[in-house]
Amino acid sequence: MMKATIADLMRQIPGKASAEWPMGEPFVQAFTHGSMSVEVYAPKETDIQTPHDQDELYFIHSGHGELVIAGERHPFEPGMVFFVAANIEHRFENFSADFSTWVVFWGPKGGE
């Protein structure tokens, strides 16, 4: 059985620093199965993510702000879920310091 808790995963953020993520990775992978992967994402101050090559779901765990998808703003709060198709520009903006979200990626590169 695969399982994860947000508390355990949040203790691993930020992850390693890199050229792409100089402040440390604001995400950690919980588990994978086939084309599906589950992560927790918790950026601090600024979300610098770029479009992904798989479809994804964001399940908002904590905090509030706006998710901008293809230029359209969507306010968010805990308990909401959003679909973002593969290769679509998106990012979180104006989010609170306690923001965190589950992210589920799945399917072929390029989306379904």
CSV table of N, CA and C in Angstrom, one decimal:
chain,number,residue,atom,x,y,z
A,1,MET,N,0.9,-1.2,0.0
A,1,MET,CA,0.0,0.0,0.0
A,1,MET,C,0.9,1.2,0.0
A,2,MET,N,0.6,2.2,-0.8
A,2,MET,CA,1.3,3.5,-0.8
A,2,MET,C,0.5,4.5,0.0
A,3,LYS,N,1.1,5.2,0.9
A,3,LYS,CA,0.4,6.2,1.6
A,3,LYS,C,1.5,7.3,2.0
A,4,ALA,N,1.0,8.5,2.3
A,4,ALA,CA,1.8,9.6,2.7
A,4,ALA,C,1.0,10.5,3.5
A,5,THR,N,1.7,11.2,4.4
A,5,THR,CA,1.1,12.3,5.1
A,5,THR,C,1.7,13.6,4.8
A,6,ILE,N,0.9,14.7,4.7
A,6,ILE,CA,1.4,16.0,4.4
A,6,ILE,C,2.4,16.5,5.4
A,7,ALA,N,2.2,16.1,6.7
A,7,ALA,CA,3.1,16.5,7.7
A,7,ALA,C,4.5,16.0,7.5
A,8,ASP,N,4.6,14.7,7.2
A,8,ASP,CA,5.9,14.1,6.9
A,8,ASP,C,6.6,14.7,5.7
A,9,LEU,N,5.8,14.9,4.6
A,9,LEU,CA,6.3,15.4,3.4
A,9,LEU,C,6.8,16.9,3.6
A,10,MET,N,6.0,17.7,4.3
A,10,MET,CA,6.4,19.1,4.5
A,10,MET,C,7.7,19.3,5.2
A,11,ARG,N,8.1,18.3,6.0
A,11,ARG,CA,9.4,18.4,6.7
A,11,ARG,C,10.5,18.2,5.7
A,12,GLN,N,10.3,17.8,4.5
A,12,GLN,CA,11.3,17.6,3.5
A,12,GLN,C,11.4,18.8,2.5
A,13,ILE,N,10.6,19.8,2.7
A,13,ILE,CA,10.6,21.0,1.9
A,13,ILE,C,11.2,22.1,2.7
A,14,PRO,N,12.2,22.9,2.2
A,14,PRO,CA,12.7,22.8,0.8
A,14,PRO,C,13.6,21.7,0.6
A,15,GLY,N,13.6,21.2,-0.6
A,15,GLY,CA,14.6,20.1,-1.0
A,15,GLY,C,15.9,20.7,-1.5
A,16,LYS,N,16.6,20.0,-2.3
A,16,LYS,CA,18.0,20.4,-2.7
A,16,LYS,C,17.9,21.6,-3.6
A,17,ALA,N,18.9,22.5,-3.5
A,17,ALA,CA,19.0,23.7,-4.4
A,17,ALA,C,19.6,23.3,-5.7
A,18,SER,N,19.2,24.0,-6.7
A,18,SER,CA,19.7,23.7,-8.1
A,18,SER,C,19.6,25.0,-8.9
A,19,ALA,N,20.1,25.0,-10.1
A,19,ALA,CA,20.0,26.2,-10.9
A,19,ALA,C,18.6,26.6,-11.2
A,20,GLU,N,17.7,25.6,-11.3
A,20,GLU,CA,16.3,25.8,-11.5
A,20,GLU,C,15.6,26.3,-10.3
A,21,TRP,N,16.0,25.7,-9.1
A,21,TRP,CA,15.4,26.0,-7.8
A,21,TRP,C,16.5,26.5,-6.9
A,22,PRO,N,17.0,27.7,-7.0
A,22,PRO,CA,18.1,28.1,-6.2
A,22,PRO,C,17.8,28.2,-4.7
A,23,MET,N,16.5,28.4,-4.4
A,23,MET,CA,16.1,28.5,-3.0
A,23,MET,C,15.7,27.1,-2.4
A,24,GLY,N,16.0,26.0,-3.2
A,24,GLY,CA,15.6,24.7,-2.8
A,24,GLY,C,14.3,24.3,-3.4
A,25,GLU,N,14.2,23.0,-3.7
A,25,GLU,CA,12.9,22.5,-4.4
A,25,GLU,C,11.7,22.7,-3.4
A,26,PRO,N,10.7,23.4,-3.9
A,26,PRO,CA,9.5,23.6,-3.1
A,26,PRO,C,8.5,22.5,-3.2
A,27,PHE,N,8.9,21.3,-3.5
A,27,PHE,CA,8.1,20.1,-3.7
A,27,PHE,C,8.8,18.9,-3.2
A,28,VAL,N,8.0,17.9,-2.9
A,28,VAL,CA,8.6,16.6,-2.6
A,28,VAL,C,7.6,15.5,-3.1
A,29,GLN,N,8.2,14.4,-3.7
A,29,GLN,CA,7.4,13.4,-4.2
A,29,GLN,C,6.9,12.4,-3.1
A,30,ALA,N,5.7,12.1,-3.1
A,30,ALA,CA,5.1,11.1,-2.1
A,30,ALA,C,5.3,9.7,-2.6
A,31,PHE,N,4.8,9.5,-3.9
A,31,PHE,CA,5.0,8.1,-4.5
A,31,PHE,C,4.6,8.2,-6.0
A,32,THR,N,4.9,7.1,-6.7
A,32,THR,CA,4.6,7.0,-8.1
A,32,THR,C,4.0,5.6,-8.3
A,33,HIS,N,3.3,5.5,-9.4
A,33,HIS,CA,2.8,4.2,-9.9
A,33,HIS,C,2.4,4.4,-11.4
A,34,GLY,N,3.1,3.7,-12.2
A,34,GLY,CA,2.9,3.8,-13.7
A,34,GLY,C,3.2,5.3,-14.1
A,35,SER,N,2.3,5.9,-14.8
A,35,SER,CA,2.5,7.3,-15.2
A,35,SER,C,2.1,8.3,-14.1
A,36,MET,N,1.5,7.8,-13.0
A,36,MET,CA,1.0,8.7,-12.0
A,36,MET,C,2.0,9.0,-10.9
A,37,SER,N,2.1,10.3,-10.5
A,37,SER,CA,3.0,10.6,-9.4
A,37,SER,C,2.2,11.6,-8.5
A,38,VAL,N,2.4,11.5,-7.2
A,38,VAL,CA,1.8,12.4,-6.2
A,38,VAL,C,2.9,13.2,-5.5
A,39,GLU,N,2.7,14.5,-5.4
A,39,GLU,CA,3.7,15.3,-4.7
A,39,GLU,C,2.9,16.3,-3.8
A,40,VAL,N,3.7,16.9,-3.0
A,40,VAL,CA,3.2,18.1,-2.2
A,40,VAL,C,4.1,19.3,-2.7
A,41,TYR,N,3.4,20.4,-3.0
A,41,TYR,CA,4.1,21.6,-3.5
A,41,TYR,C,3.8,22.7,-2.5
A,42,ALA,N,4.8,23.4,-2.1
A,42,ALA,CA,4.7,24.5,-1.1
A,42,ALA,C,5.7,25.6,-1.4
A,43,PRO,N,5.5,26.4,-2.5
A,43,PRO,CA,6.4,27.5,-2.8
A,43,PRO,C,6.4,28.5,-1.7
A,44,LYS,N,7.5,29.3,-1.5
A,44,LYS,CA,7.5,30.4,-0.6
A,44,LYS,C,7.7,31.7,-1.4
A,45,GLU,N,6.9,32.6,-1.1
A,45,GLU,CA,6.9,34.0,-1.7
A,45,GLU,C,6.6,34.0,-3.2
A,46,THR,N,7.3,33.3,-4.1
A,46,THR,CA,7.1,33.3,-5.5
A,46,THR,C,7.1,31.9,-6.1
A,47,ASP,N,6.1,31.7,-7.0
A,47,ASP,CA,6.0,30.4,-7.7
A,47,ASP,C,6.7,30.5,-9.1
A,48,ILE,N,7.8,29.9,-9.3
A,48,ILE,CA,8.5,30.0,-10.5
A,48,ILE,C,8.4,28.8,-11.4
A,49,GLN,N,7.3,27.9,-11.2
A,49,GLN,CA,7.2,26.7,-12.0
A,49,GLN,C,6.9,27.0,-13.4
A,50,THR,N,7.2,26.1,-14.3
A,50,THR,CA,7.0,26.2,-15.7
A,50,THR,C,6.0,25.1,-16.1
A,51,PRO,N,5.4,25.2,-17.3
A,51,PRO,CA,4.4,24.2,-17.6
A,51,PRO,C,4.9,22.7,-17.6
A,52,HIS,N,4.1,21.8,-17.2
A,52,HIS,CA,4.5,20.4,-17.1
A,52,HIS,C,4.0,19.6,-18.4
A,53,ASP,N,4.7,18.5,-18.6
A,53,ASP,CA,4.4,17.8,-19.8
A,53,ASP,C,3.3,16.7,-19.6
A,54,GLN,N,2.7,16.7,-18.4
A,54,GLN,CA,1.6,15.7,-18.1
A,54,GLN,C,0.4,16.6,-17.6
A,55,ASP,N,-0.8,16.0,-17.7
A,55,ASP,CA,-2.0,16.6,-17.1
A,55,ASP,C,-1.8,16.6,-15.5
A,56,GLU,N,-2.4,17.5,-14.8
A,56,GLU,CA,-2.2,17.5,-13.4
A,56,GLU,C,-3.5,18.0,-12.7
A,57,LEU,N,-3.6,17.6,-11.4
A,57,LEU,CA,-4.6,18.1,-10.5
A,57,LEU,C,-3.9,18.7,-9.3
A,58,TYR,N,-4.4,19.8,-8.9
A,58,TYR,CA,-4.0,20.5,-7.6
A,58,TYR,C,-5.1,20.4,-6.6
A,59,PHE,N,-4.9,19.7,-5.5
A,59,PHE,CA,-5.8,19.6,-4.4
A,59,PHE,C,-5.3,20.6,-3.3
A,60,ILE,N,-5.9,21.7,-3.1
A,60,ILE,CA,-5.4,22.8,-2.2
A,60,ILE,C,-5.6,22.2,-0.8
A,61,HIS,N,-4.5,22.2,-0.1
A,61,HIS,CA,-4.5,21.7,1.3
A,61,HIS,C,-4.6,22.8,2.3
A,62,SER,N,-3.8,23.9,2.2
A,62,SER,CA,-3.8,25.0,3.1
A,62,SER,C,-3.5,26.3,2.4
A,63,GLY,N,-3.9,27.4,3.0
A,63,GLY,CA,-3.6,28.7,2.5
A,63,GLY,C,-4.7,29.2,1.5
A,64,HIS,N,-4.4,30.4,1.0
A,64,HIS,CA,-5.3,31.0,0.0
A,64,HIS,C,-4.5,31.8,-1.0
A,65,GLY,N,-5.1,32.2,-2.1
A,65,GLY,CA,-4.4,33.0,-3.1
A,65,GLY,C,-5.1,32.9,-4.4
A,66,GLU,N,-4.3,32.9,-5.5
A,66,GLU,CA,-4.9,32.8,-6.9
A,66,GLU,C,-4.0,31.8,-7.7
A,67,LEU,N,-4.7,31.0,-8.4
A,67,LEU,CA,-4.0,30.1,-9.4
A,67,LEU,C,-4.3,30.7,-10.8
A,68,VAL,N,-3.3,31.1,-11.5
A,68,VAL,CA,-3.4,31.7,-12.8
A,68,VAL,C,-3.2,30.6,-13.8
A,69,ILE,N,-4.2,30.3,-14.6
A,69,ILE,CA,-4.1,29.2,-15.6
A,69,ILE,C,-4.4,29.9,-17.0
A,70,ALA,N,-3.4,29.9,-17.9
A,70,ALA,CA,-3.5,30.5,-19.2
A,70,ALA,C,-4.0,31.9,-19.1
A,71,GLY,N,-3.5,32.7,-18.1
A,71,GLY,CA,-3.9,34.1,-18.0
A,71,GLY,C,-5.1,34.3,-17.2
A,72,GLU,N,-5.9,33.3,-16.9
A,72,GLU,CA,-7.1,33.5,-16.2
A,72,GLU,C,-6.9,33.2,-14.7
A,73,ARG,N,-7.4,34.2,-13.8
A,73,ARG,CA,-7.2,34.1,-12.4
A,73,ARG,C,-8.3,33.3,-11.7
A,74,HIS,N,-7.9,32.4,-10.8
A,74,HIS,CA,-8.9,31.6,-10.0
A,74,HIS,C,-8.5,31.7,-8.6
A,75,PRO,N,-9.4,32.4,-7.7
A,75,PRO,CA,-9.1,32.4,-6.3
A,75,PRO,C,-9.1,31.0,-5.8
A,76,PHE,N,-8.3,30.7,-4.8
A,76,PHE,CA,-8.4,29.3,-4.2
A,76,PHE,C,-8.3,29.4,-2.6
A,77,GLU,N,-8.8,28.3,-2.0
A,77,GLU,CA,-8.8,28.1,-0.6
A,77,GLU,C,-8.7,26.6,-0.3
A,78,PRO,N,-8.5,26.2,0.9
A,78,PRO,CA,-8.4,24.8,1.2
A,78,PRO,C,-9.7,24.1,0.8
A,79,GLY,N,-9.5,22.8,0.3
A,79,GLY,CA,-10.7,22.0,-0.1
A,79,GLY,C,-11.0,22.1,-1.6
A,80,MET,N,-10.4,23.0,-2.3
A,80,MET,CA,-10.6,23.2,-3.7
A,80,MET,C,-9.7,22.3,-4.6
A,81,VAL,N,-10.1,21.9,-5.8
A,81,VAL,CA,-9.3,21.2,-6.7
A,81,VAL,C,-9.3,21.8,-8.1
A,82,PHE,N,-8.2,21.8,-8.7
A,82,PHE,CA,-8.1,22.4,-10.1
A,82,PHE,C,-7.4,21.4,-11.0
A,83,PHE,N,-7.9,21.4,-12.3
A,83,PHE,CA,-7.2,20.6,-13.3
A,83,PHE,C,-6.4,21.6,-14.2
A,84,VAL,N,-5.2,21.2,-14.5
A,84,VAL,CA,-4.4,22.0,-15.5
A,84,VAL,C,-3.9,21.0,-16.5
A,85,ALA,N,-4.2,21.2,-17.8
A,85,ALA,CA,-3.8,20.4,-18.9
A,85,ALA,C,-2.3,20.5,-19.1
A,86,ALA,N,-1.7,19.5,-19.6
A,86,ALA,CA,-0.3,19.4,-20.0
A,86,ALA,C,0.1,20.6,-20.8
A,87,ASN,N,1.3,21.2,-20.6
A,87,ASN,CA,1.9,22.2,-21.4
A,87,ASN,C,1.2,23.6,-21.3
A,88,ILE,N,0.3,23.8,-20.3
A,88,ILE,CA,-0.4,25.0,-20.2
A,88,ILE,C,0.3,25.9,-19.1
A,89,GLU,N,0.5,27.1,-19.4
A,89,GLU,CA,1.2,28.0,-18.5
A,89,GLU,C,0.3,28.2,-17.3
A,90,HIS,N,0.9,28.1,-16.1
A,90,HIS,CA,0.1,28.3,-14.8
A,90,HIS,C,1.1,28.6,-13.7
A,91,ARG,N,0.6,29.3,-12.7
A,91,ARG,CA,1.4,29.5,-11.5
A,91,ARG,C,0.5,30.0,-10.4
A,92,PHE,N,0.9,29.9,-9.2
A,92,PHE,CA,0.2,30.4,-8.0
A,92,PHE,C,0.7,31.8,-7.7
A,93,GLU,N,-0.2,32.7,-7.4
A,93,GLU,CA,0.2,34.1,-7.1
A,93,GLU,C,-0.6,34.6,-5.9
A,94,ASN,N,0.0,35.6,-5.3
A,94,ASN,CA,-0.7,36.3,-4.1
A,94,ASN,C,-1.1,35.2,-3.1
A,95,PHE,N,-0.3,34.2,-2.9
A,95,PHE,CA,-0.7,33.2,-1.9
A,95,PHE,C,-0.1,33.5,-0.5
A,96,SER,N,-0.8,32.9,0.5
A,96,SER,CA,-0.5,33.1,1.9
A,96,SER,C,0.8,32.3,2.2
A,97,ALA,N,1.4,32.6,3.3
A,97,ALA,CA,2.6,32.0,3.7
A,97,ALA,C,2.4,30.5,4.1
A,98,ASP,N,1.2,30.1,4.4
A,98,ASP,CA,0.9,28.7,4.8
A,98,ASP,C,0.4,27.9,3.6
A,99,PHE,N,0.6,28.4,2.4
A,99,PHE,CA,0.1,27.6,1.2
A,99,PHE,C,0.8,26.3,1.0
A,100,SER,N,0.0,25.3,0.8
A,100,SER,CA,0.5,24.0,0.3
A,100,SER,C,-0.6,23.3,-0.5
A,101,THR,N,-0.2,22.4,-1.4
A,101,THR,CA,-1.2,21.7,-2.2
A,101,THR,C,-0.6,20.3,-2.6
A,102,TRP,N,-1.5,19.4,-2.7
A,102,TRP,CA,-1.2,18.1,-3.3
A,102,TRP,C,-1.2,18.3,-4.8
A,103,VAL,N,-0.3,17.6,-5.5
A,103,VAL,CA,-0.3,17.6,-6.9
A,103,VAL,C,-0.3,16.2,-7.4
A,104,VAL,N,-1.2,15.9,-8.4
A,104,VAL,CA,-1.2,14.5,-9.0
A,104,VAL,C,-0.9,14.7,-10.5
A,105,PHE,N,0.1,14.1,-11.0
A,105,PHE,CA,0.5,14.1,-12.4
A,105,PHE,C,0.1,12.7,-12.9
A,106,TRP,N,-0.4,12.6,-14.2
A,106,TRP,CA,-0.7,11.3,-14.7
A,106,TRP,C,-0.8,11.4,-16.3
A,107,GLY,N,-0.7,10.3,-16.9
A,107,GLY,CA,-0.9,10.2,-18.3
A,107,GLY,C,0.3,10.4,-19.1
A,108,PRO,N,0.1,10.3,-20.5
A,108,PRO,CA,1.2,10.4,-21.4
A,108,PRO,C,1.7,11.9,-21.4
A,109,LYS,N,3.0,12.0,-21.9
A,109,LYS,CA,3.5,13.4,-22.1
A,109,LYS,C,2.7,14.0,-23.2
A,110,GLY,N,2.3,15.3,-23.0
A,110,GLY,CA,1.4,16.0,-23.9
A,110,GLY,C,0.0,15.9,-23.5
A,111,GLY,N,-0.3,15.1,-22.4
A,111,GLY,CA,-1.7,15.1,-21.9
A,111,GLY,C,-2.6,14.1,-22.6
A,112,GLU,N,-3.8,13.9,-22.1
A,112,GLU,CA,-4.7,13.0,-22.7
A,112,GLU,C,-5.7,13.7,-23.6
